[in-house]
Amino acid sequence: MIMQGNELTLIVFSNDLDKALASFVIANGAAATGKKVTMFFTFWGLSVIRRPEKLSVQKDFMGRMFDMMLPGNAGKLSLSKMNFGGAGAVMMRKRMEAKSIEQLEAMMAGALKAGVHMTACLMSMDLMGIAREELIDGIEIGGVASYLEAASSANINLFV
Amino acid sequence: MIMQGNELTLIVFSNDLDKALASFVIANGAAATGKKVTMFFTFWGLSVIRRPEKLSVQKDFMGRMFDMMLPGNAGKLSLSKMNFGGAGAVMMRKRMEAKSIEQLEAMMAGALKAGVHMTACLMSMDLMGIAREELIDGIEIGGVASYLEAASSANINLFV
Amino acid sequence: MIMQGNELTLIVFSNDLDKALASFVIANGAAATGKKVTMFFTFWGLSVIRRPEKLSVQKDFMGRMFDMMLPGNAGKLSLSKMNFGGAGAVMMRKRMEAKSIEQLEAMMAGALKAGVHMTACLMSMDLMGIAREELIDGIEIGGVASYLEAASSANINLFV
């Protein structure tokens, strides 16, 4: 029998801008109320935590394919609806600015500063050929076991 | 240390008909077994709880854009797959009728009657330019803090 | 007041190959650490647990439509992104083989062997005209009540 404490985990599976925003609004809100927050970035979600700078990482053919096809970093995410080839994402960002809502990159920096644990899924990194140095600073690396350990002591466990 | 009681929360992020149906089947099932249920409608999910009647609300340009592009209410939602420009959603509704499954609108009325708390996300309303009077009766307004408060005392917390 | 034990539930709503893989990685990881795991396959997710063999089941018009339009079994699922008419799914499977990651079918067999409970949603089966004999061996049938019972004693409850 495990008793749950004041903890929250999020699996960020998606690389949609809207879902990334929702994830960080929840994560930062929870951190602000003193909860221990752990975010797991897996599969397409790895795009959210990649560095904007291109690094000269040696990649195999499939790794180069993923690089070409997937958004390179948080600044290049699309909306899951109404994206219109990127115009929707640009308008959403402008709208957020007009409404004084923090942009995704600021939310991410805020999360790290607030002590939110951000973990990249090792199996997904291997699958997509993403190297550790391609991720932004402050990211831990872990597998499903480390997710389950964090989730076991949390009662708010979301899959986004 | 917080101990979880007999509570359930749902974040309804999507405006897909199929996901809205799944949300209300779970919510109403949980309410029927005596659970306290709270639903948070955020981002695209706001479409689910808008009034069918057009109101003459003053909107800025982006607000009018969202009005034009997004389904106006629960009756106009699309399927996430096999929608075929709306034909899929119509067929799904006919199929549900044939199988004596309640339609989404009836499920929503049932949820409110059963005491399910339905909360609209304030930040999303602001972002999309949706006014309080455009939402159906019985909806509360709240932010991430009110979501976290409800979720903290629940052990079934889903993101749909 | 219900106290949560060492349990995990997953609602598999999607028939995307990537989301099915994520579901079974989590389920099998949890089972390996001694958790009781229950998976509910609902709506599009029913495609994941259908038999590869065609059975001569009597179907009405809508049932035949669903049969034609939906992936017939786990081997025919598409990626939610980068699918390219099936090429993406094929390449993902090759990539997994190259990285010594189990294929979905092997993960599913492993889950059943490890004692993971796999339940098909009765309402969805009725809606889509899927008969019990069309599902792979080892699947239980249940409704929202059986989901809620399992989820009530779990603290990790995910909607995928």
XYZ file of C-alpha atoms in Angstrom:
480
model
C 0.000 0.000 0.000
C 1.433 3.349 -1.064
C 0.002 6.616 0.200
C 0.039 9.513 -2.178
C 1.528 12.814 -1.256
C 1.527 16.203 -2.772
C 2.909 15.245 -6.156
C 2.005 15.494 -9.834
C 3.418 13.909 -12.981
C 2.811 14.670 -16.646
C 3.711 12.515 -19.631
C 4.224 14.911 -22.531
C 3.785 12.594 -25.518
C 2.706 15.245 -28.000
C 4.650 17.944 -29.823
C 1.602 20.133 -30.398
C 2.071 23.713 -29.207
C -1.344 23.756 -27.542
C -0.716 20.573 -25.575
C 2.772 21.743 -24.562
C 1.245 24.996 -23.286
C -1.405 23.100 -21.310
C 1.295 20.886 -19.813
C 3.388 23.785 -18.579
C 0.402 25.770 -17.272
C -0.475 22.760 -15.121
C 3.134 22.026 -14.145
C 3.934 25.605 -13.156
C 0.625 26.054 -11.370
C 1.297 22.912 -9.360
C 4.870 23.933 -8.564
C 3.605 27.325 -7.375
C 1.374 25.609 -4.821
C 4.280 23.579 -3.483
C 3.716 20.330 -5.315
C 6.612 18.191 -6.485
C 6.205 18.062 -10.275
C 7.802 15.633 -12.725
C 7.385 15.874 -16.492
C 8.310 13.023 -18.826
C 8.941 13.920 -22.430
C 8.474 10.930 -24.656
C 8.060 10.178 -28.356
C 6.990 13.331 -30.272
C 7.209 15.236 -26.984
C 11.003 15.209 -27.210
C 10.721 18.034 -29.760
C 9.569 20.338 -26.969
C 12.858 20.097 -25.069
C 15.385 20.264 -27.900
C 17.876 23.118 -28.143
C 17.199 25.771 -30.770
C 20.862 25.634 -31.846
C 21.830 23.035 -34.441
C 24.595 20.779 -33.115
C 26.850 18.690 -35.304
C 25.729 15.341 -33.923
C 26.566 12.270 -35.991
C 23.254 10.665 -37.021
C 22.259 7.584 -38.959
C 19.746 7.727 -41.817
C 16.632 7.411 -39.638
C 17.979 9.949 -37.166
C 18.416 12.421 -40.027
C 14.888 11.643 -41.244
C 13.403 12.412 -37.827
C 15.470 15.609 -37.711
C 14.046 16.691 -41.036
C 10.442 15.788 -40.359
C 9.924 16.833 -36.747
C 9.816 20.353 -35.279
C 13.358 21.148 -34.158
C 12.496 22.843 -30.878
C 9.788 24.520 -28.772
C 9.808 27.548 -31.066
C 8.704 25.480 -34.041
C 5.732 23.558 -32.673
C 2.396 23.530 -34.515
C -1.135 23.753 -33.179
C -3.057 20.464 -33.199
C -5.956 22.296 -34.894
C -6.182 25.460 -36.980
C -2.450 25.444 -37.655
C -2.710 26.497 -41.329
C 0.895 25.643 -42.158
C 2.250 27.503 -39.145
C 0.120 30.665 -39.383
C -2.116 29.416 -36.573
C 0.816 28.901 -34.215
C 2.163 32.393 -35.001
C -1.261 33.944 -34.364
C -1.649 31.996 -31.123
C 1.687 33.375 -29.919
C 0.679 36.931 -30.854
C -2.633 36.450 -29.109
C -0.868 35.226 -25.964
C 1.387 38.283 -26.040
C -1.652 40.573 -26.371
C -3.266 38.821 -23.401
C -0.039 38.958 -21.323
C 0.225 35.181 -21.202
C 3.796 33.883 -21.023
C 5.185 32.206 -24.132
C 6.059 28.495 -24.015
C 9.809 29.148 -23.770
C 9.293 31.430 -20.747
C 7.024 28.848 -19.131
C 9.717 26.214 -19.648
C 12.417 28.398 -18.101
C 10.042 29.130 -15.236
C 9.392 25.438 -14.699
C 13.091 24.633 -14.411
C 13.599 27.585 -12.062
C 10.677 26.431 -9.910
C 12.276 23.020 -9.523
C 10.029 21.063 -11.893
C 11.803 17.829 -12.840
C 11.978 17.447 -16.599
C 12.957 13.991 -17.789
C 13.559 12.810 -21.351
C 12.552 9.229 -22.162
C 15.695 7.233 -22.952
C 13.969 4.713 -25.220
C 12.425 7.502 -27.312
C 15.786 9.270 -27.606
C 17.335 6.039 -28.864
C 14.421 5.419 -31.244
C 14.545 8.904 -32.737
C 18.329 9.209 -32.667
C 18.375 12.228 -30.369
C 21.559 12.742 -28.360
C 21.714 14.085 -24.822
C 23.582 17.225 -25.944
C 20.689 18.138 -28.256
C 18.394 18.682 -25.264
C 18.146 21.958 -23.389
C 20.007 22.333 -20.085
C 18.445 20.945 -16.953
C 16.899 17.835 -18.493
C 17.341 14.473 -16.783
C 17.309 11.180 -18.684
C 15.202 8.236 -17.555
C 13.129 5.271 -18.542
C 9.702 3.925 -17.742
C 10.969 2.767 -14.326
C 11.805 6.310 -13.302
C 8.400 7.483 -14.546
C 6.627 4.810 -12.529
C 8.606 5.656 -9.420
C 7.532 9.304 -9.614
C 3.933 8.457 -10.514
C 3.596 5.908 -7.708
C 3.836 8.594 -5.059
C 1.605 11.066 -6.962
C -2.154 11.149 -7.308
C -2.330 13.542 -10.257
C -0.804 11.643 -13.171
C -1.704 12.969 -16.598
C -0.942 11.756 -20.130
C -1.002 14.723 -22.496
C 0.325 14.287 2.860
C -3.093 14.398 1.250
C -5.350 11.377 1.279
C -7.547 10.859 -1.729
C -11.237 10.397 -1.420
C -13.924 9.335 -3.743
C -13.354 11.965 -6.415
C -12.632 12.197 -10.131
C -11.546 15.051 -12.407
C -11.412 15.310 -16.186
C -9.623 17.932 -18.246
C -11.544 18.188 -21.511
C -8.936 19.745 -23.801
C -10.348 18.428 -27.066
C -13.381 19.417 -29.111
C -13.659 16.042 -30.834
C -17.119 14.488 -30.568
C -15.673 11.079 -29.697
C -13.521 12.433 -26.870
C -16.397 14.539 -25.527
C -18.588 11.428 -25.482
C -15.905 9.422 -23.655
C -15.549 12.242 -21.111
C -19.244 12.344 -20.288
C -19.642 8.546 -20.193
C -16.897 8.478 -17.541
C -18.199 11.547 -15.688
C -21.797 10.341 -15.545
C -20.767 6.816 -14.641
C -18.672 8.152 -11.778
C -21.444 10.468 -10.573
C -23.871 7.531 -10.613
C -21.622 5.640 -8.200
C -21.530 8.581 -5.820
C -18.212 10.114 -6.787
C -17.677 13.859 -6.747
C -16.851 14.730 -10.371
C -15.247 17.897 -11.724
C -14.751 18.579 -15.435
C -12.445 21.350 -16.691
C -13.065 22.571 -20.203
C -9.974 24.183 -21.600
C -8.630 25.290 -24.978
C -10.546 23.580 -27.825
C -12.726 21.906 -25.192
C -14.569 25.185 -24.635
C -16.509 24.481 -27.832
C -18.280 21.626 -26.050
C -19.957 23.930 -23.524
C -20.986 26.833 -25.725
C -24.636 27.739 -26.199
C -26.232 26.789 -29.493
C -27.833 30.264 -29.740
C -25.750 33.038 -31.319
C -25.351 35.955 -28.897
C -24.392 39.459 -29.961
C -21.136 39.575 -28.003
C -18.652 42.278 -28.973
C -15.478 40.515 -30.203
C -12.097 41.658 -31.426
C -10.589 40.326 -34.666
C -9.048 37.200 -33.160
C -12.219 36.443 -31.224
C -14.194 36.592 -34.488
C -11.594 34.345 -36.147
C -11.963 31.692 -33.422
C -15.755 31.977 -33.738
C -15.532 31.321 -37.448
C -13.039 28.478 -37.295
C -14.170 26.484 -34.265
C -17.319 24.367 -33.833
C -19.903 26.647 -32.268
C -21.358 24.150 -29.800
C -21.721 20.487 -28.807
C -24.028 19.859 -31.759
C -21.309 20.764 -34.245
C -18.361 18.696 -33.047
C -16.433 16.469 -35.446
C -15.023 12.982 -34.976
C -11.243 12.838 -34.515
C -11.134 10.092 -37.171
C -13.472 9.113 -40.026
C -15.216 12.487 -39.897
C -15.506 12.924 -43.701
C -16.481 16.592 -43.516
C -19.154 15.970 -40.899
C -20.762 12.854 -42.385
C -18.939 10.664 -39.861
C -20.276 12.648 -36.922
C -23.838 12.462 -38.311
C -23.538 8.708 -38.794
C -22.104 8.250 -35.307
C -25.105 10.086 -33.865
C -27.527 7.941 -35.878
C -25.686 4.839 -34.790
C -25.934 5.912 -31.138
C -29.668 6.463 -31.553
C -30.059 3.005 -33.074
C -28.144 1.512 -30.150
C -30.158 3.532 -27.570
C -27.058 5.404 -26.401
C -27.775 8.929 -25.183
C -26.604 11.789 -27.388
C -23.884 14.144 -26.132
C -26.351 16.939 -25.306
C -28.455 14.570 -23.169
C -25.336 13.316 -21.408
C -24.344 16.921 -20.658
C -27.783 17.748 -19.229
C -27.594 14.541 -17.192
C -24.164 15.473 -15.842
C -25.372 18.859 -14.613
C -28.466 17.256 -13.073
C -26.299 14.649 -11.329
C -24.232 17.406 -9.746
C -21.116 17.105 -11.914
C -19.110 20.333 -11.599
C -18.374 21.777 -15.015
C -15.740 24.506 -15.021
C -14.560 26.623 -17.947
C -10.884 27.609 -17.987
C -10.631 31.384 -17.569
C -7.311 31.737 -19.397
C -8.655 29.845 -22.408
C -11.815 31.991 -22.477
C -9.644 35.093 -22.506
C -7.348 33.649 -25.172
C -10.215 32.673 -27.461
C -12.362 35.683 -26.706
C -15.284 33.682 -25.334
C -17.573 35.528 -22.916
C -19.270 33.983 -19.902
C -22.733 34.493 -21.408
C -21.770 32.359 -24.416
C -21.475 29.282 -22.213
C -24.414 27.041 -21.347
C -26.103 27.452 -17.960
C -24.551 25.793 -14.942
C -20.905 26.333 -15.898
C -18.467 27.676 -13.302
C -15.389 29.688 -14.244
C -11.968 28.883 -12.825
C -8.242 28.740 -13.414
C -5.493 26.212 -12.982
C -5.593 26.750 -9.209
C -9.179 25.579 -8.998
C -8.325 22.563 -11.184
C -5.412 21.646 -8.926
C -7.528 21.989 -5.818
C -10.102 19.532 -7.179
C -7.449 17.152 -8.531
C -5.487 17.140 -5.279
C -8.248 15.344 -3.454
C -9.009 12.954 -6.331
C -7.144 9.859 -7.451
C -8.719 9.538 -10.890
C -7.471 12.546 -12.836
C -7.705 12.247 -16.592
C -6.570 14.491 -19.456
C -8.776 13.839 -22.483
C -12.390 7.467 1.805
C -10.569 5.023 -0.429
C -6.870 4.401 -0.061
C -4.929 3.711 -3.213
C -2.726 0.720 -3.545
C -0.164 -0.357 -6.001
C -2.373 -0.220 -9.077
C -2.456 1.422 -12.505
C -5.126 1.750 -15.180
C -4.908 2.900 -18.791
C -7.785 3.868 -21.058
C -6.617 3.119 -24.591
C -8.943 5.314 -26.646
C -6.673 5.717 -29.654
C -5.737 3.339 -32.453
C -2.480 5.130 -33.256
C 0.523 2.816 -33.278
C 2.615 5.299 -31.271
C 0.015 5.645 -28.524
C -0.539 1.872 -28.399
C 3.219 1.401 -27.980
C 3.348 3.987 -25.190
C 0.428 2.265 -23.454
C 2.084 -1.143 -23.451
C 5.511 0.187 -22.446
C 3.854 1.717 -19.374
C 1.622 -1.309 -18.699
C 4.442 -3.837 -18.974
C 6.832 -1.674 -16.977
C 4.255 -1.383 -14.220
C 3.494 -5.115 -14.253
C 7.223 -5.834 -13.991
C 7.414 -3.842 -10.766
C 4.529 -5.788 -9.267
C 1.675 -3.377 -9.933
C -1.788 -4.607 -10.771
C -2.479 -3.190 -14.246
C -5.814 -2.844 -16.035
C -6.150 -1.595 -19.611
C -9.505 -0.513 -21.075
C -9.778 -0.500 -24.827
C -12.517 1.814 -25.947
C -13.681 3.479 -29.157
C -10.880 3.485 -31.771
C -8.717 1.590 -29.282
C -10.684 -1.582 -29.989
C -8.677 -1.922 -33.226
C -5.595 -2.691 -31.127
C -7.052 -5.896 -29.699
C -8.741 -7.400 -32.756
C -7.636 -10.732 -34.176
C -5.589 -10.643 -37.371
C -7.740 -13.455 -38.843
C -10.952 -12.455 -40.631
C -13.959 -14.163 -39.051
C -17.294 -14.592 -40.779
C -19.278 -12.507 -38.303
C -22.715 -11.312 -39.428
C -22.618 -7.481 -39.485
C -25.120 -4.764 -40.264
C -24.319 -1.920 -42.670
C -22.596 0.313 -40.102
C -20.621 -2.611 -38.720
C -19.333 -3.351 -42.234
C -18.482 0.348 -42.677
C -16.400 0.379 -39.505
C -14.694 -2.837 -40.619
C -13.751 -1.245 -43.900
C -12.587 2.083 -42.503
C -10.714 1.112 -39.341
C -7.383 -0.733 -39.000
C -8.259 -4.402 -38.649
C -5.731 -5.278 -35.952
C -2.547 -4.260 -34.138
C -0.474 -5.019 -37.206
C -2.266 -2.384 -39.253
C -2.125 0.667 -36.981
C -0.857 4.013 -38.277
C 1.362 6.594 -36.631
C -0.467 9.710 -35.392
C 2.183 11.825 -37.157
C 4.558 11.155 -40.056
C 2.530 8.148 -41.188
C 2.825 8.863 -44.940
C 0.148 6.391 -45.936
C 1.628 3.613 -43.848
C 5.313 4.074 -44.749
C 5.933 5.810 -41.418
C 4.512 2.911 -39.434
C 6.625 0.417 -41.412
C 9.764 2.479 -40.831
C 8.977 2.823 -37.127
C 8.716 -0.949 -36.848
C 12.033 -1.433 -38.675
C 13.625 1.166 -36.447
C 12.348 -0.626 -33.346
C 13.799 -3.891 -34.640
C 17.152 -2.213 -35.238
C 17.088 -0.830 -31.695
C 16.024 -4.204 -30.209
C 12.722 -2.778 -28.972
C 9.894 -5.325 -28.887
C 7.168 -4.945 -31.500
C 3.627 -4.082 -30.384
C 2.349 -7.657 -30.840
C 5.141 -9.018 -28.624
C 4.417 -6.354 -25.996
C 0.748 -7.368 -26.033
C 1.560 -11.048 -25.604
C 3.956 -10.094 -22.806
C 1.267 -8.033 -21.087
C -1.195 -10.926 -21.068
C 1.524 -13.286 -19.817
C 2.434 -10.837 -17.043
C -1.164 -10.799 -15.855
C -2.176 -7.372 -17.198
C -5.976 -7.213 -17.338
C -7.140 -6.193 -20.795
C -10.788 -5.187 -20.993
C -12.801 -4.231 -24.070
C -15.477 -1.572 -23.621
C -18.872 -3.178 -24.171
C -20.600 0.024 -25.330
C -17.912 0.650 -27.945
C -18.150 -2.945 -29.202
C -21.898 -2.487 -29.611
C -21.460 0.903 -31.295
C -18.880 -0.370 -33.773
C -20.505 -3.751 -34.291
C -17.519 -5.741 -33.045
C -18.278 -9.230 -31.713
C -16.500 -10.885 -28.816
C -15.018 -13.573 -31.066
C -13.272 -10.904 -33.143
C -11.054 -9.962 -30.185
C -7.792 -11.719 -29.365
C -7.756 -14.346 -26.624
C -7.504 -13.204 -23.026
C -9.661 -10.087 -23.339
C -12.363 -9.415 -20.751
C -15.511 -7.428 -21.558
C -16.708 -4.627 -19.321
C -18.375 -1.247 -19.082
C -17.629 2.081 -17.452
C -18.554 0.591 -14.067
C -15.780 -1.971 -14.275
C -13.332 0.751 -15.352
C -14.312 2.929 -12.398
C -13.948 0.043 -9.992
C -10.389 -0.613 -11.140
C -9.488 3.090 -11.255
C -10.882 3.757 -7.785
C -8.215 1.670 -6.138
C -5.411 2.985 -8.381
C -3.514 6.249 -8.236
C -2.010 6.113 -11.719
C -4.966 6.425 -14.099
C -4.084 7.505 -17.619
C -6.206 8.321 -20.679
C -4.148 7.679 -23.802
